[in-house]
Coordinates of C-alpha atoms and ligand atoms in Angstrom, one line a residue:
M88 CA 45.1 97.8 42.5
N89 CA 45.2 96.5 46.1
K90 CA 47.3 93.5 46.9
L91 CA 45.4 90.6 48.4
N92 CA 47.3 88.2 50.7
H93 CA 44.8 87.1 53.2
I94 CA 41.0 86.7 53.6
A95 CA 39.4 85.9 56.9
F96 CA 35.9 84.4 57.2
I97 CA 33.5 84.4 60.1
M98 CA 31.3 81.7 58.7
D99 CA 28.1 82.4 60.6
G100 CA 24.5 81.2 60.0
N101 CA 24.9 77.4 59.8
G102 CA 22.4 76.8 62.6
R103 CA 19.7 79.1 61.2
W104 CA 20.2 77.5 57.7
G105 CA 19.6 74.0 59.1
R106 CA 16.5 75.1 61.0
K107 CA 15.1 76.9 58.0
K108 CA 15.3 73.6 56.1
N109 CA 13.5 71.9 59.0
K110 CA 16.5 69.6 59.6
G111 CA 18.0 71.0 62.7
R112 CA 21.1 73.1 63.4
N113 CA 23.6 70.3 62.9
Y114 CA 22.5 69.8 59.3
G115 CA 23.6 73.4 58.7
H116 CA 27.0 72.6 60.1
L117 CA 27.3 69.7 57.8
K118 CA 26.5 71.9 54.8
G119 CA 28.9 74.5 56.1
V120 CA 31.8 72.1 55.6
E121 CA 30.9 71.8 51.9
T122 CA 31.0 75.6 51.6
V123 CA 34.5 75.6 53.2
K124 CA 35.8 73.1 50.7
K125 CA 34.3 75.1 47.8
I126 CA 35.7 78.4 49.0
V127 CA 39.2 76.9 49.5
K128 CA 39.1 75.7 45.9
S129 CA 38.1 79.2 44.7
S130 CA 40.7 80.9 46.8
I131 CA 43.4 78.7 45.2
K132 CA 42.0 79.8 41.8
H133 CA 42.2 83.4 42.9
R134 CA 45.8 82.8 44.1
I135 CA 45.1 84.0 47.6
P136 CA 48.1 82.8 49.7
F137 CA 46.2 82.8 53.1
V138 CA 42.6 82.1 54.1
T139 CA 41.4 81.8 57.7
F140 CA 38.1 80.3 58.8
F141 CA 36.5 80.8 62.2
V142 CA 35.5 77.3 63.1
F143 CA 34.9 77.3 66.8
S144 CA 35.3 80.3 69.2
S145 CA 36.4 80.3 72.8
E146 CA 32.8 81.4 73.5
N147 CA 31.2 78.5 71.6
W148 CA 31.7 76.3 74.7
K149 CA 28.4 77.9 75.9
R150 CA 26.5 75.8 73.4
P151 CA 24.7 72.6 74.2
K152 CA 27.1 69.6 74.6
T153 CA 25.4 67.7 71.8
E154 CA 26.1 70.5 69.3
I155 CA 29.7 70.9 70.5
N156 CA 30.3 67.1 70.2
F157 CA 28.7 67.2 66.7
L158 CA 31.0 70.0 65.6
F159 CA 34.1 68.2 67.0
K160 CA 33.1 65.0 65.3
L161 CA 32.6 66.9 62.0
I162 CA 36.1 68.3 62.1
K163 CA 37.6 64.9 62.9
N164 CA 35.6 63.2 60.1
Y165 CA 36.6 66.0 57.7
F166 CA 40.3 65.3 58.2
F167 CA 39.9 61.5 58.2
K168 CA 38.0 61.7 54.8
E169 CA 39.7 64.6 53.2
I170 CA 43.4 64.5 54.1
D171 CA 44.3 63.0 50.8
S172 CA 42.4 65.6 48.9
V173 CA 43.9 68.3 51.1
T174 CA 47.4 67.1 50.3
K175 CA 46.7 66.7 46.6
Q176 CA 45.5 70.3 46.4
G177 CA 48.7 71.5 48.1
I178 CA 46.9 72.9 51.1
K179 CA 48.9 73.7 54.2
I180 CA 46.8 73.5 57.3
N181 CA 47.5 75.8 60.3
I182 CA 45.5 75.6 63.5
L183 CA 44.9 78.9 65.4
G184 CA 43.6 78.6 68.9
E185 CA 44.1 77.0 72.3
I186 CA 44.1 73.4 71.2
K187 CA 45.2 72.0 74.5
K188 CA 41.7 72.4 75.8
L189 CA 40.2 70.3 73.0
P190 CA 39.5 66.6 73.4
R191 CA 42.7 64.6 72.9
D192 CA 41.6 62.6 69.8
L193 CA 40.6 65.8 68.0
R194 CA 43.8 67.6 69.1
N195 CA 45.9 64.7 67.9
I196 CA 44.3 64.7 64.5
L197 CA 44.8 68.4 64.1
I198 CA 48.5 68.2 65.0
K199 CA 48.9 65.3 62.6
C200 CA 47.3 67.2 59.9
E201 CA 49.5 70.2 60.4
N202 CA 52.5 68.0 60.2
L203 CA 51.4 66.1 57.2
T204 CA 50.7 69.3 55.2
K205 CA 53.5 71.6 56.4
K206 CA 55.4 71.4 53.2
N207 CA 52.5 72.2 50.9
K208 CA 52.7 75.5 49.1
N209 CA 49.5 76.2 47.1
I210 CA 47.6 77.9 49.9
N211 CA 47.7 78.3 53.7
V212 CA 44.4 77.4 55.2
N213 CA 44.1 78.5 58.8
L214 CA 41.4 77.0 61.0
A215 CA 40.6 78.9 64.1
I216 CA 39.5 76.4 66.6
N217 CA 38.9 77.3 70.3
Y218 CA 40.1 80.7 69.2
G219 CA 39.5 83.9 71.1
G220 CA 41.2 87.2 70.0
K221 CA 41.5 88.7 73.5
N222 CA 43.1 85.6 74.8
E223 CA 45.5 85.4 71.9
I224 CA 46.7 88.9 72.6
L225 CA 47.0 88.2 76.4
M226 CA 49.0 85.0 75.7
A227 CA 51.3 86.9 73.3
V228 CA 51.8 89.7 75.9
K229 CA 52.7 87.2 78.6
K230 CA 55.3 85.5 76.5
N231 CA 57.2 88.7 76.1
K232 CA 59.8 89.9 78.6
K233 CA 60.4 93.0 76.5
I234 CA 57.2 94.1 74.9
S235 CA 57.4 95.7 71.4
L236 CA 55.0 95.5 68.5
R237 CA 57.3 93.1 66.7
N238 CA 57.8 90.9 69.7
L239 CA 54.1 90.7 70.4
E240 CA 53.2 89.9 66.8
R241 CA 55.8 87.1 66.8
N242 CA 53.8 85.5 69.6
L243 CA 50.4 85.6 68.0
Y244 CA 49.0 82.4 66.4
T245 CA 49.5 84.2 63.0
K246 CA 53.3 84.8 63.4
N247 CA 54.9 85.2 60.0
M248 CA 51.6 85.7 58.3
P249 CA 50.3 88.8 56.6
D250 CA 47.3 90.4 58.3
P251 CA 43.9 89.9 56.5
E252 CA 43.1 92.6 54.0
I253 CA 39.5 91.4 53.9
L254 CA 37.1 90.1 56.5
I255 CA 33.9 88.4 55.3
R256 CA 31.2 87.6 57.8
T257 CA 28.0 85.9 56.6
G258 CA 24.8 85.5 58.6
G259 CA 23.7 89.2 58.8
N260 CA 25.4 90.3 62.1
Q261 CA 27.9 93.1 62.0
R262 CA 30.3 92.2 64.8
L263 CA 33.7 90.5 65.2
S264 CA 32.8 88.1 68.0
N265 CA 36.3 88.2 69.4
F266 CA 37.9 87.2 66.1
M267 CA 41.4 88.3 65.1
L268 CA 41.1 91.6 67.0
W269 CA 44.8 92.4 66.4
Q270 CA 45.1 91.2 62.9
L271 CA 42.0 92.9 61.6
A272 CA 43.1 96.4 62.6
Y273 CA 43.1 97.6 59.0
A274 CA 41.0 95.1 57.3
E275 CA 38.1 96.0 54.9
L276 CA 35.0 94.5 56.5
F277 CA 32.3 92.8 54.4
F278 CA 29.1 91.8 56.2
L279 CA 26.8 89.6 54.1
K280 CA 23.2 88.7 54.9
K281 CA 23.6 85.3 53.3
L282 CA 23.9 82.3 55.7
W283 CA 27.2 80.5 55.4
P284 CA 25.9 77.3 53.6
D285 CA 24.5 79.6 50.9
F286 CA 27.8 81.5 50.4
E287 CA 29.1 80.8 46.9
S288 CA 32.3 81.3 44.9
K289 CA 30.6 84.2 43.0
D290 CA 30.0 86.0 46.3
L291 CA 33.7 85.7 47.1
K292 CA 34.5 87.0 43.6
K293 CA 32.2 90.0 44.1
V294 CA 33.9 90.9 47.4
I295 CA 37.3 90.6 45.9
N296 CA 36.3 92.9 43.0
K297 CA 34.9 95.5 45.4
F298 CA 38.0 95.3 47.5
K299 CA 40.3 95.9 44.6
K300 CA 38.7 99.3 44.0
I301 CA 38.8 100.5 47.6
K302 CA 41.1 103.4 48.3
R303 CA 43.2 102.1 51.3
N304 CA 44.6 105.1 53.2
Y305 CA 46.2 103.7 56.3
G306 CA 45.8 107.2 57.8
A307 CA 47.4 109.0 54.9
I308 CA 45.4 110.8 52.2
Ligands
LIG521 C1 28.5 79.4 62.8 O1 27.2 79.1 62.6 C2 29.3 78.2 63.0 C3 29.8 78.0 64.4 C4 29.8 78.9 65.3 C5 30.4 76.7 64.7 P1 26.2 79.2 63.9 O2 26.2 77.8 64.5 O3 26.6 80.3 64.8 O4 24.8 79.5 63.2 P2 23.7 80.5 63.7 O5 24.4 81.8 63.8 O6 23.3 80.0 65.0 O7 22.7 80.4 62.6
LIG522 C1 31.1 83.4 65.5 O1 29.8 83.0 65.4 C2 32.0 82.2 65.8 C3 32.2 81.3 64.6 C4 31.8 81.5 63.4 C5 33.0 80.1 64.9 P1 28.9 83.0 66.7 O2 27.5 82.6 66.2 O3 29.4 82.2 67.7 O4 28.9 84.5 67.1 P2 27.9 85.3 68.0 O5 27.7 84.5 69.3 O6 26.6 85.4 67.3 O7 28.5 86.6 68.2
LIG523 MG1 26.1 82.3 64.9

């Protein structure tokens, strides 16, 4: 049976979900946070050591300012309200992305949260915020005087983490949108039509069960 260390999520479809409910895109983002909480809990039950969520891409700056501000406020509120629960559940938070470009109050709360949770051992929850895969690779290349695979990987945001074996993208589109380009080299890709706020623990379970049965060749036969 395949070993499962890491699942990455492109949680797409929040905006469409909110509009479908006639409540606007931001309502979808609000519901999307609930899905994240639920899926983290399930991942702990499944004993998955690492999960990564694509929260805000380096391309999402192209969105209207009002939506960007709403998203940032949502992330801040999440940590204000949930930090106790995060700690109780033994969740270690890691931020992947260029956080120095984020507003200072948001950046500070993210750093604080990483520090507060760094000793937790139940699960690693990576949040990709202002994350772009091409930029991550470029940054890692620039940091190396002597480039080798190992040196490069040591300078990615995911240093010391296993690559995801599974990528799940909700929302119906079958693309990576600049997400974990390096780390997903050998991932099994699951594209689901469901919008992120509708994604449930049983959908996660289905994916994990399918994954377990896949013959993973890595080029061999
Ligand atoms: C994904 O949902 C969440 C973020 C990018 C923050 P979208 O906001 O892209 O929702 P759709 O794809 O427009 O429905
Ligand atoms: C990917 O979703 C980014 C996140 C989920 C944060 P997008 O909605 O931004 O992707 P595109 O623009 O449709 O490729
Ligand atoms: Mg989208």
